[in-house]
GROMACS .gro file of C-alpha atoms in nm:
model
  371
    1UNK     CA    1  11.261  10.241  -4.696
    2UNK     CA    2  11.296  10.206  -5.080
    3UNK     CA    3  11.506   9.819  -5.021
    4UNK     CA    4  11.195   9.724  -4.783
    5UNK     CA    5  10.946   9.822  -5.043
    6UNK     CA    6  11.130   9.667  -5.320
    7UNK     CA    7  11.168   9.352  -5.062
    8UNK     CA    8  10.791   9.411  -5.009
    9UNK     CA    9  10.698   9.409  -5.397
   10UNK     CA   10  10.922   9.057  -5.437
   11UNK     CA   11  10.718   8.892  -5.198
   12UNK     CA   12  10.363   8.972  -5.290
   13UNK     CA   13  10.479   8.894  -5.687
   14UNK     CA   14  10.572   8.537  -5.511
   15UNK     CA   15  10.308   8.545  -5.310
   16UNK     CA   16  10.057   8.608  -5.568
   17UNK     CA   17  10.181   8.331  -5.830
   18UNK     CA   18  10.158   8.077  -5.550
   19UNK     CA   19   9.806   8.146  -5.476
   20UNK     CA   20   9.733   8.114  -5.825
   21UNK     CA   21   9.911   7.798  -5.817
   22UNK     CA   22   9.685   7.666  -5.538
   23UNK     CA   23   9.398   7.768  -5.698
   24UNK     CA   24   9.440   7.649  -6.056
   25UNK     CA   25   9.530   7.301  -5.826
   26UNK     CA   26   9.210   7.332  -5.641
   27UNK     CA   27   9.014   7.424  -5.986
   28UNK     CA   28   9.114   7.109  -6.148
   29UNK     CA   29   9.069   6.897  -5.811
   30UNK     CA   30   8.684   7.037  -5.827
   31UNK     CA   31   8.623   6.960  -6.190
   32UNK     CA   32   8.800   6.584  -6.197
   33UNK     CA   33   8.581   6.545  -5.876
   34UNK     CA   34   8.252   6.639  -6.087
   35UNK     CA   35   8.383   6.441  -6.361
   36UNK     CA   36   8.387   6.111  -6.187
   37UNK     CA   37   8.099   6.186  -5.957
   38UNK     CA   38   7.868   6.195  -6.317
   39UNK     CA   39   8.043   5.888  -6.467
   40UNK     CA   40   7.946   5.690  -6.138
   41UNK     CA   41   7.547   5.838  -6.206
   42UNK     CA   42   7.634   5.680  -6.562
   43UNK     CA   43   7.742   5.339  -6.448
   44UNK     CA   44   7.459   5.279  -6.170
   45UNK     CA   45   7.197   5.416  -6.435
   46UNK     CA   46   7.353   5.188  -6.697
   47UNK     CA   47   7.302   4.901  -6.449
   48UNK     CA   48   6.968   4.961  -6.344
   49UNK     CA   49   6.755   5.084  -6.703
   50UNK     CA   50   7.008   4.845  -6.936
   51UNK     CA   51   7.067   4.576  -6.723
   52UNK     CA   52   7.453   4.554  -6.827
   53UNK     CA   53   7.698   4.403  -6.581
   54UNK     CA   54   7.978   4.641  -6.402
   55UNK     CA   55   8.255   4.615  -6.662
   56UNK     CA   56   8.009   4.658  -6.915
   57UNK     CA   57   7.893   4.955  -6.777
   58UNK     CA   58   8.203   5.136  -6.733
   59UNK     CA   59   8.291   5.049  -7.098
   60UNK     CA   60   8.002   5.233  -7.221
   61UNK     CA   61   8.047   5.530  -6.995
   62UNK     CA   62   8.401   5.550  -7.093
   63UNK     CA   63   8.320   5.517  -7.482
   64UNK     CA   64   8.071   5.795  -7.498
   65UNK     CA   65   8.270   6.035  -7.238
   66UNK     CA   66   8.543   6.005  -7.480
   67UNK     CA   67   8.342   6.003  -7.783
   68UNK     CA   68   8.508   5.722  -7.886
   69UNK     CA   69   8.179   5.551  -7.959
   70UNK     CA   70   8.262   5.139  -8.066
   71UNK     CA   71   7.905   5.075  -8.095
   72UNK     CA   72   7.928   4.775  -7.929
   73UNK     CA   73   7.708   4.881  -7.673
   74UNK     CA   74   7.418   5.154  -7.644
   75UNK     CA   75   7.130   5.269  -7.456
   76UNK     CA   76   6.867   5.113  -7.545
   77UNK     CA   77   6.601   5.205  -7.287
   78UNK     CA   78   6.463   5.537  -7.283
   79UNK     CA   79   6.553   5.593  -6.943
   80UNK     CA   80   6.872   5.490  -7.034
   81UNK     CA   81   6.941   5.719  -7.296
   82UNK     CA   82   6.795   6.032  -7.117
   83UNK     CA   83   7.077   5.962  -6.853
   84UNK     CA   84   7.311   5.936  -7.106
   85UNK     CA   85   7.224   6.271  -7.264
   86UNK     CA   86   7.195   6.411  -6.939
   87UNK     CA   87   7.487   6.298  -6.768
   88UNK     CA   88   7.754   6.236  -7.071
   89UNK     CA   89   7.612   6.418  -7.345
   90UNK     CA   90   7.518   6.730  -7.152
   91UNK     CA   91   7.750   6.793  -6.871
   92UNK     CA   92   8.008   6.520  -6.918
   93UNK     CA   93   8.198   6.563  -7.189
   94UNK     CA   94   8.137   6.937  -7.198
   95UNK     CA   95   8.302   6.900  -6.847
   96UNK     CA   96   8.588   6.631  -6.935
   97UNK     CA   97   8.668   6.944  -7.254
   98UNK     CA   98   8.704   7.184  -6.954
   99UNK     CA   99   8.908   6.987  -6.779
  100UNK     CA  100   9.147   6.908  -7.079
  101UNK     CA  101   9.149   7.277  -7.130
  102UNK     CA  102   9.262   7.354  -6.722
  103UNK     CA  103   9.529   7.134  -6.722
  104UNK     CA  104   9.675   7.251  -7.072
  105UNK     CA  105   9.661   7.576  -6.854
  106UNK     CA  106   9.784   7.503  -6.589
  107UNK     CA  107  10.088   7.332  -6.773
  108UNK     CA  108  10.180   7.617  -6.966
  109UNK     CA  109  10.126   7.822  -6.618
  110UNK     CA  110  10.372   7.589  -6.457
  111UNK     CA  111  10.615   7.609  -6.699
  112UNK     CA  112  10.604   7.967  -6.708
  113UNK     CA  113  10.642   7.991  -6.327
  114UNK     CA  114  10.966   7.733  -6.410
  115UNK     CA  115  11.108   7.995  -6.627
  116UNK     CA  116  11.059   8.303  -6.417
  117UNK     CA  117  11.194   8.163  -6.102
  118UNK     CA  118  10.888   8.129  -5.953
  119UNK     CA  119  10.844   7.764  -5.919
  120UNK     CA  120  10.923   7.582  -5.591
  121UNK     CA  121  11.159   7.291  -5.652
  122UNK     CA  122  11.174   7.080  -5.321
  123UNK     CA  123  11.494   6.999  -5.410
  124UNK     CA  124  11.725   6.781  -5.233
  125UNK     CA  125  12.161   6.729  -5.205
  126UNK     CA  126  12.188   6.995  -5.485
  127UNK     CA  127  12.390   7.279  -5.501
  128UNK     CA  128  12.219   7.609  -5.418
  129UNK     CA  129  12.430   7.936  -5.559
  130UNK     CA  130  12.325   8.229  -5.368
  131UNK     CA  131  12.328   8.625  -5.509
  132UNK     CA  132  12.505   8.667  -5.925
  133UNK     CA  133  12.827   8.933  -5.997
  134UNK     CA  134  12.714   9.246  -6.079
  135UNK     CA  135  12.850   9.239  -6.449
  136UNK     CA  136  12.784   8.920  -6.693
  137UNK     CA  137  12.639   8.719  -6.464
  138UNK     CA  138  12.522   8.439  -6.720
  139UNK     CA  139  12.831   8.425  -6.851
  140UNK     CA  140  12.961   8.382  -6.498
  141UNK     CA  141  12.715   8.094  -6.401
  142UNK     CA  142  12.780   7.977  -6.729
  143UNK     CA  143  13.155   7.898  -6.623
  144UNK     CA  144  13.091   7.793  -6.269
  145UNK     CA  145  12.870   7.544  -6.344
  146UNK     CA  146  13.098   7.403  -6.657
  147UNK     CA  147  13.380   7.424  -6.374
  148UNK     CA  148  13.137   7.180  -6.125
  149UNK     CA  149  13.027   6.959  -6.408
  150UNK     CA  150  13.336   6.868  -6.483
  151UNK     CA  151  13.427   6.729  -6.144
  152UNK     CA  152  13.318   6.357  -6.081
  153UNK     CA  153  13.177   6.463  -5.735
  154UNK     CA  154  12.932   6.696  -5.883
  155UNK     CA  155  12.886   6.616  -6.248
  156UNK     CA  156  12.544   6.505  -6.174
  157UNK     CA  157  12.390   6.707  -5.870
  158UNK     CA  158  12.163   6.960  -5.963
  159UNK     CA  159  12.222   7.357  -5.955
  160UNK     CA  160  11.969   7.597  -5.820
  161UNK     CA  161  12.056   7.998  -5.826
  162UNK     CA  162  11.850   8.184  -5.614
  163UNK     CA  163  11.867   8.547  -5.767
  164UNK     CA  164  11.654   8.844  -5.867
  165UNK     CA  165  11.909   8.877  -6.181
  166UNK     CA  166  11.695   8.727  -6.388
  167UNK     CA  167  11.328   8.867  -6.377
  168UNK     CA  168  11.257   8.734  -6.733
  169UNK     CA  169  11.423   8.380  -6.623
  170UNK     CA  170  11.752   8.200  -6.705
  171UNK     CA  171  11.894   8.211  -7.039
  172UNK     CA  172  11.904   7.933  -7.282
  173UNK     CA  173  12.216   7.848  -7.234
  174UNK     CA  174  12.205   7.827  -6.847
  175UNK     CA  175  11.862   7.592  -6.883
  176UNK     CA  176  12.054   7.371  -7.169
  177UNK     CA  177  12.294   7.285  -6.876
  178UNK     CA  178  12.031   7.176  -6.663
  179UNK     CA  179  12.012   7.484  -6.392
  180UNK     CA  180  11.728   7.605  -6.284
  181UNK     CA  181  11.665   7.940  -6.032
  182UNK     CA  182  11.419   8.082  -5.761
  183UNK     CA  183  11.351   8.447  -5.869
  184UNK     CA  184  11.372   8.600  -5.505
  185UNK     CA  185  11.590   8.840  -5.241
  186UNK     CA  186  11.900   8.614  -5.096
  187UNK     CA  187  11.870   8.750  -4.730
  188UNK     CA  188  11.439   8.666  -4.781
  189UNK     CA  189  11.414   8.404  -4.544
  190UNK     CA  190  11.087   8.281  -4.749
  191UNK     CA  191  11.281   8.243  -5.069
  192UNK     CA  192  11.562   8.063  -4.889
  193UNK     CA  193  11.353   7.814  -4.787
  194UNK     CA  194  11.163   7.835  -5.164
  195UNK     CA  195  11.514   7.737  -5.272
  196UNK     CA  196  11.534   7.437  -5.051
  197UNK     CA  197  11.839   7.584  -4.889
  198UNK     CA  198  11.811   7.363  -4.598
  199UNK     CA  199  11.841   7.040  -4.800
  200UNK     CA  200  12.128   7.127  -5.033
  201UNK     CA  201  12.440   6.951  -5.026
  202UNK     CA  202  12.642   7.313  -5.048
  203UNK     CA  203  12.586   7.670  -5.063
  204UNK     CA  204  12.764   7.891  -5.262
  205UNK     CA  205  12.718   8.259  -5.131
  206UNK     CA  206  12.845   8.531  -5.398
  207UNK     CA  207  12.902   8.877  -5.322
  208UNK     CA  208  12.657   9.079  -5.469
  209UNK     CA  209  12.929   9.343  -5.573
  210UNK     CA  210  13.294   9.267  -5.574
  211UNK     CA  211  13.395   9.640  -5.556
  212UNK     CA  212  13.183   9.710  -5.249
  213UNK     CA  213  13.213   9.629  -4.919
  214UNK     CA  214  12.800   9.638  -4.867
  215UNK     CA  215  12.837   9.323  -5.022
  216UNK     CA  216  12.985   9.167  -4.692
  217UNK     CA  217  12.656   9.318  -4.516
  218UNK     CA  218  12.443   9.140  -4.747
  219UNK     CA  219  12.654   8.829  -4.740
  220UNK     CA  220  12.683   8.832  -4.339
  221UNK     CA  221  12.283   8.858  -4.355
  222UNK     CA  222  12.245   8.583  -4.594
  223UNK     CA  223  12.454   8.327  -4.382
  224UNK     CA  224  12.263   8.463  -4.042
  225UNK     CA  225  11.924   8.343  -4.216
  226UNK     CA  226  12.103   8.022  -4.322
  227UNK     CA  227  12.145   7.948  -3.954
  228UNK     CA  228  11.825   8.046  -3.849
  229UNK     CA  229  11.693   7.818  -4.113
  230UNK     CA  230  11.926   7.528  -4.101
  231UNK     CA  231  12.048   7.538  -3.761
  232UNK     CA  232  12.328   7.270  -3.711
  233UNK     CA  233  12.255   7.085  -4.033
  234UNK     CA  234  12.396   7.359  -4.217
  235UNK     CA  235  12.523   7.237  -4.526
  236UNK     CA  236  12.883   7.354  -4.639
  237UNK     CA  237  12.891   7.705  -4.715
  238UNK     CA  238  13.129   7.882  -4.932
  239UNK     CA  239  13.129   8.281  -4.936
  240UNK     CA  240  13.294   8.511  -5.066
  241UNK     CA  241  13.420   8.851  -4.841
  242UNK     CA  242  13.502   9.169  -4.994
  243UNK     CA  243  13.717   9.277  -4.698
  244UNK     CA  244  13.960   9.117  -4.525
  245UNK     CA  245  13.924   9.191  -4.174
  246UNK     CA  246  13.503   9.036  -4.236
  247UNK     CA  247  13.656   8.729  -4.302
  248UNK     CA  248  13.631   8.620  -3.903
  249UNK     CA  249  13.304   8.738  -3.877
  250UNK     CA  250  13.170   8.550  -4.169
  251UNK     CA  251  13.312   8.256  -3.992
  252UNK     CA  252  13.141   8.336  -3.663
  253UNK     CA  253  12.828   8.325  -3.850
  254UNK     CA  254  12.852   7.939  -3.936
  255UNK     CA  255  13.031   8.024  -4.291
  256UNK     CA  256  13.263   7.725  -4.371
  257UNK     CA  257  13.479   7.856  -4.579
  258UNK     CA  258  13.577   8.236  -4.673
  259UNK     CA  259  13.765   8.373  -5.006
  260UNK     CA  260  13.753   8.670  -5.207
  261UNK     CA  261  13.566   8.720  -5.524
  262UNK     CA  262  13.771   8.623  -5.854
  263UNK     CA  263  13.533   8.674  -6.118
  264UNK     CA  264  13.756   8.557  -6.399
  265UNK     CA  265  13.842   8.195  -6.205
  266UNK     CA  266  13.508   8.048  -6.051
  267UNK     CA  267  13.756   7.700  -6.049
  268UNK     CA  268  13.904   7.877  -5.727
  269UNK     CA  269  13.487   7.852  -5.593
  270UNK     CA  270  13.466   7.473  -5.699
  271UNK     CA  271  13.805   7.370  -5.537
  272UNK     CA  272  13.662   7.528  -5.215
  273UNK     CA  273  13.420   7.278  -5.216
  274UNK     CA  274  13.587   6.961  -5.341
  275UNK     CA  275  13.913   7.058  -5.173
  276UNK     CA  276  13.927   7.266  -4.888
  277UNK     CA  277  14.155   7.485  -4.777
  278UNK     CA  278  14.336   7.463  -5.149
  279UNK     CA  279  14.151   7.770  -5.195
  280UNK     CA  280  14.379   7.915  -5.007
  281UNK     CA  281  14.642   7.823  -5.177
  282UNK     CA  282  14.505   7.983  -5.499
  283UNK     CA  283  14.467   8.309  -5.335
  284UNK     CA  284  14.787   8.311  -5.276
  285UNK     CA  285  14.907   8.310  -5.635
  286UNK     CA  286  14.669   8.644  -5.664
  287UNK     CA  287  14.877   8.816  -5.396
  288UNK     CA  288  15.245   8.947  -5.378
  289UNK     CA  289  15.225   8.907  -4.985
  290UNK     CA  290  15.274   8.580  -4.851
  291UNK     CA  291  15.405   8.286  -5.045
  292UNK     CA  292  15.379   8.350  -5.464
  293UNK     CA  293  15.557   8.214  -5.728
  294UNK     CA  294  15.906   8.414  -5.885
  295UNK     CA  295  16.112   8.314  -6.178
  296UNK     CA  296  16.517   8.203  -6.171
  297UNK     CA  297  16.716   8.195  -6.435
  298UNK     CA  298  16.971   7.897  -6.443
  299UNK     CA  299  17.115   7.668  -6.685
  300UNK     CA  300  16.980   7.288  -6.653
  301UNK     CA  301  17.045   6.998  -6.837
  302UNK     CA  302  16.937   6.676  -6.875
  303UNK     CA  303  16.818   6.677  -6.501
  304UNK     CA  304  16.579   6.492  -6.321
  305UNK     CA  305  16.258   6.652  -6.225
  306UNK     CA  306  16.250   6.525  -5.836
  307UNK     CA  307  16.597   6.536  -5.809
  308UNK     CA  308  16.608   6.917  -5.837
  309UNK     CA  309  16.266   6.969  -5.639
  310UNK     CA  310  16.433   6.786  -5.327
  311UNK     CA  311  16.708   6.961  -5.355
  312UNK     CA  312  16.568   7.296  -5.331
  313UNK     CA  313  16.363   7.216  -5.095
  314UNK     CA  314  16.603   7.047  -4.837
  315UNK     CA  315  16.799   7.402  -4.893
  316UNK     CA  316  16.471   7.562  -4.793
  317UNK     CA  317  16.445   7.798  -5.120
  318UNK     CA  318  16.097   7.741  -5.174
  319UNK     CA  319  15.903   7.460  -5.374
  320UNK     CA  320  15.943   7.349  -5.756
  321UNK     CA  321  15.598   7.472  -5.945
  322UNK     CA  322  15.740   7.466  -6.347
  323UNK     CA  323  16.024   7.502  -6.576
  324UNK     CA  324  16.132   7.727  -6.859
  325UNK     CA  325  16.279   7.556  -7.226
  326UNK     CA  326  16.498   7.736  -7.427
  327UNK     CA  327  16.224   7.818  -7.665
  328UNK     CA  328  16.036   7.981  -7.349
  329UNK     CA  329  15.773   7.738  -7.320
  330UNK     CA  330  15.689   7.664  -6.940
  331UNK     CA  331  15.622   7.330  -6.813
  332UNK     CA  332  15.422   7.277  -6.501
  333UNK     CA  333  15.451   6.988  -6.283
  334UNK     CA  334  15.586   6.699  -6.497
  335UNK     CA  335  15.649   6.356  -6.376
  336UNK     CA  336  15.888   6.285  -6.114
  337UNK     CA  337  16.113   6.109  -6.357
  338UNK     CA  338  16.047   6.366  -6.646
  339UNK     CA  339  16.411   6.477  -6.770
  340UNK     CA  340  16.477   6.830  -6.879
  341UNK     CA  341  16.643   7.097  -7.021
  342UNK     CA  342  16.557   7.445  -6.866
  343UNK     CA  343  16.687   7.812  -6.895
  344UNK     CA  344  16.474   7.918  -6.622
  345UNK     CA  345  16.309   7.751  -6.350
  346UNK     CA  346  15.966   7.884  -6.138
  347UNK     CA  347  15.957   7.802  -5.730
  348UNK     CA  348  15.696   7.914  -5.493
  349UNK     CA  349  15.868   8.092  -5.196
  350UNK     CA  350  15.786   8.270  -4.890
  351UNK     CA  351  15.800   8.662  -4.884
  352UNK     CA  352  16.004   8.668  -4.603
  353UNK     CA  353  16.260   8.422  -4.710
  354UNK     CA  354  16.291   8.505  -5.099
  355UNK     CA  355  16.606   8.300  -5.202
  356UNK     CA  356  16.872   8.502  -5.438
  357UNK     CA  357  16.955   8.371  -5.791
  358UNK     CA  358  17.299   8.289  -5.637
  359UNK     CA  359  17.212   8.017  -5.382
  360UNK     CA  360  16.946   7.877  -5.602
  361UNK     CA  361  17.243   7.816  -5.824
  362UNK     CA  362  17.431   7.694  -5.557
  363UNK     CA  363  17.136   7.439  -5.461
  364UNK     CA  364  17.138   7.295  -5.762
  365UNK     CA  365  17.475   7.184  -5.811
  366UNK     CA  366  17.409   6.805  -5.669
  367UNK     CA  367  17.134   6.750  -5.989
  368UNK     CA  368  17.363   6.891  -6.203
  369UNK     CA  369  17.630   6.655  -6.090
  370UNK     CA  370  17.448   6.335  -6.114
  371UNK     CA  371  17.328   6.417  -6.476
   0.00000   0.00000   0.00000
């Protein structure tokens, strides 16, 4: 009862800036309307009691509206001037100050909304994160969105977080890197499509809590309203899943691709989506089940980088990930051709075929030959 309440609250709040919105909109729609509407009494009286020609005419109306006043031409009639008190002096630029004053208004109203998430973007091919961590989320964001600027593929799309973490809007330091958010519920259908959800190029759904499992419930809700909304122009969706075994069922509910929440690497979130399925790999290197990566010692010199990869991996040990020098600092990956010394060596291998120090030895006697 309290969440639909709370739910309940989020809405009206939204509900209530937009209908200000509209009717600031419609204010300033009725006042330009009056505005011209006298000008045009200006211009026909200005043709009629001075006998000025059409550009003329307009060039005096637009002089005294303004209070510009060239001089260059004036009423001269007395008709002509009492419509120009009347109409100008009276009510038009009293009207053309109120309507300067509106917009100012409604500018600083806009950018207000803007800041407290309460703006509607119409984006389009952005990237729309859903839900922030618990704990630090600016800092968080902060490092995601560093992680997806520095990718070529999305160093220039735009980032939308749609979030109630920020009631007071984004910090600085989000805004400075060119994110903006939609203050809302994630599972809100209304605020998903306030967020544009529909037209992003990818959707990053966070758990809410990476501790809890209710996060998955939220999560599972959030991509159930993404297919209501989307149907099957979903855009790629990355979630994360608390619990394992809710991993199938995210992907049942249109969910692209599924991973748990690292807080400290959002780089694993950002490979998802320019790589997939390396993800996976990374995940692995957080687990001891499965494949992960386990030190040798051995005594290397002078040796060929892919000459010792192939010839661990044609004896099926595992795969060549870095070295160890003498001094103990570990390279990772070198060139093929890179020649080394190592007292240690680092392989990624299989849990259920975890080589012994012995045969990787034994392995790589053929590099140590042709050295």
């Amino acid at each position: 009862m309290f969440y639909r309440l709370l739910l309940k609250k989020r809405r009206s709040s939204s509900e209530i800036s937009r209908r200000l919105d509209v009717g600031m909109r419609a204010r300033l729609r009725k006042a330009l309307f009056w505005l011209l509407a006298l000008s045009s009494l200006h211009v026909v009286a200005m043709l009629l009691f001075e006998g000025l020609g059409l550009s003329d005419a307009i060039w005096l109306t637009l002089t005294t509206l303004t209070t510009v006043g060239y001089g260059d031409f004036s009423a001269a009639t007395p008709a002509g001037r009492a419509a120009t008190v009347l109409l100008l002096y009276i009510a038009g630029i009293t009207l053309l100050a109120q309507l300067a004053s509106d917009y100012i208004d409604y500018r600083l109203k806009q950018k207000e909304y803007m800041i407290k998430g309460l703006w509607r973007w119409h984006m389009k091919d952005h990237v729309l994160i859903i839900n922030s961590p618990k704990h630090s989320p600016a800092v968080y964001f902060q490092r995601l969105v560093s992680q997806l600027r520095a990718n070529e593929r999305f160093a220039d799309t735009p980032v939308q977080i749609l979030t109630d973490a920020f009631p007071d809007g984004l910090p600085a330091s989000l805004r400075d890197q060119g994110v903006v958010h939609y203050h809302g519920e994630s599972s809100d259908l209304e605020a998903l499509k306030a967020a544009s959800a529909q037209d992003a190029r990818a959707i990053i759904v966070l758990a809410r809590d990476e501790y809890s499992r209710v996060s998955d419930s939220v999560t599972l809700d959030v991509l159930m309203q993404l297919d209501q909304l989307c149907g099957g122009a979903k855009p790629y969706t990355v979630a994360e899943c608390v619990q394992d075994e809710n991993r199938a069922r995210t992907e049942r509910a249109g969910n692209c691709t599924t991973l748990r929440p690292v807080r400290a690497y959002p780089e694993i979130l950002v490979r998802a989506l320019v790589a997939p399925g390396s993800e996976k790999i990374l995940e692995n290197l957080f687990t001891h089940d499965g494949d992960h990566a386990t030190r040798y010692q051995v005594s290397l010199k002078d040796v060929v980088w892919s000459d010792v990869a192939c010839d661990l991996m044609r004896a099926g040990l595992g795969t060549l990930m870095a070295y160890v020098t003498d001094d103990g600092h570990v390279e990772c990956h070198p060139a093929p051709d890179h020649r080394f010394d190592a007292s240690s060596i680092i392989l990624m291998v299989r849990e259920v075929a975890i080589p012994t120090e012995t045969e990787v030895n034994e392995a790589l006697k053929p590099a140590r030959s042709t050295a």
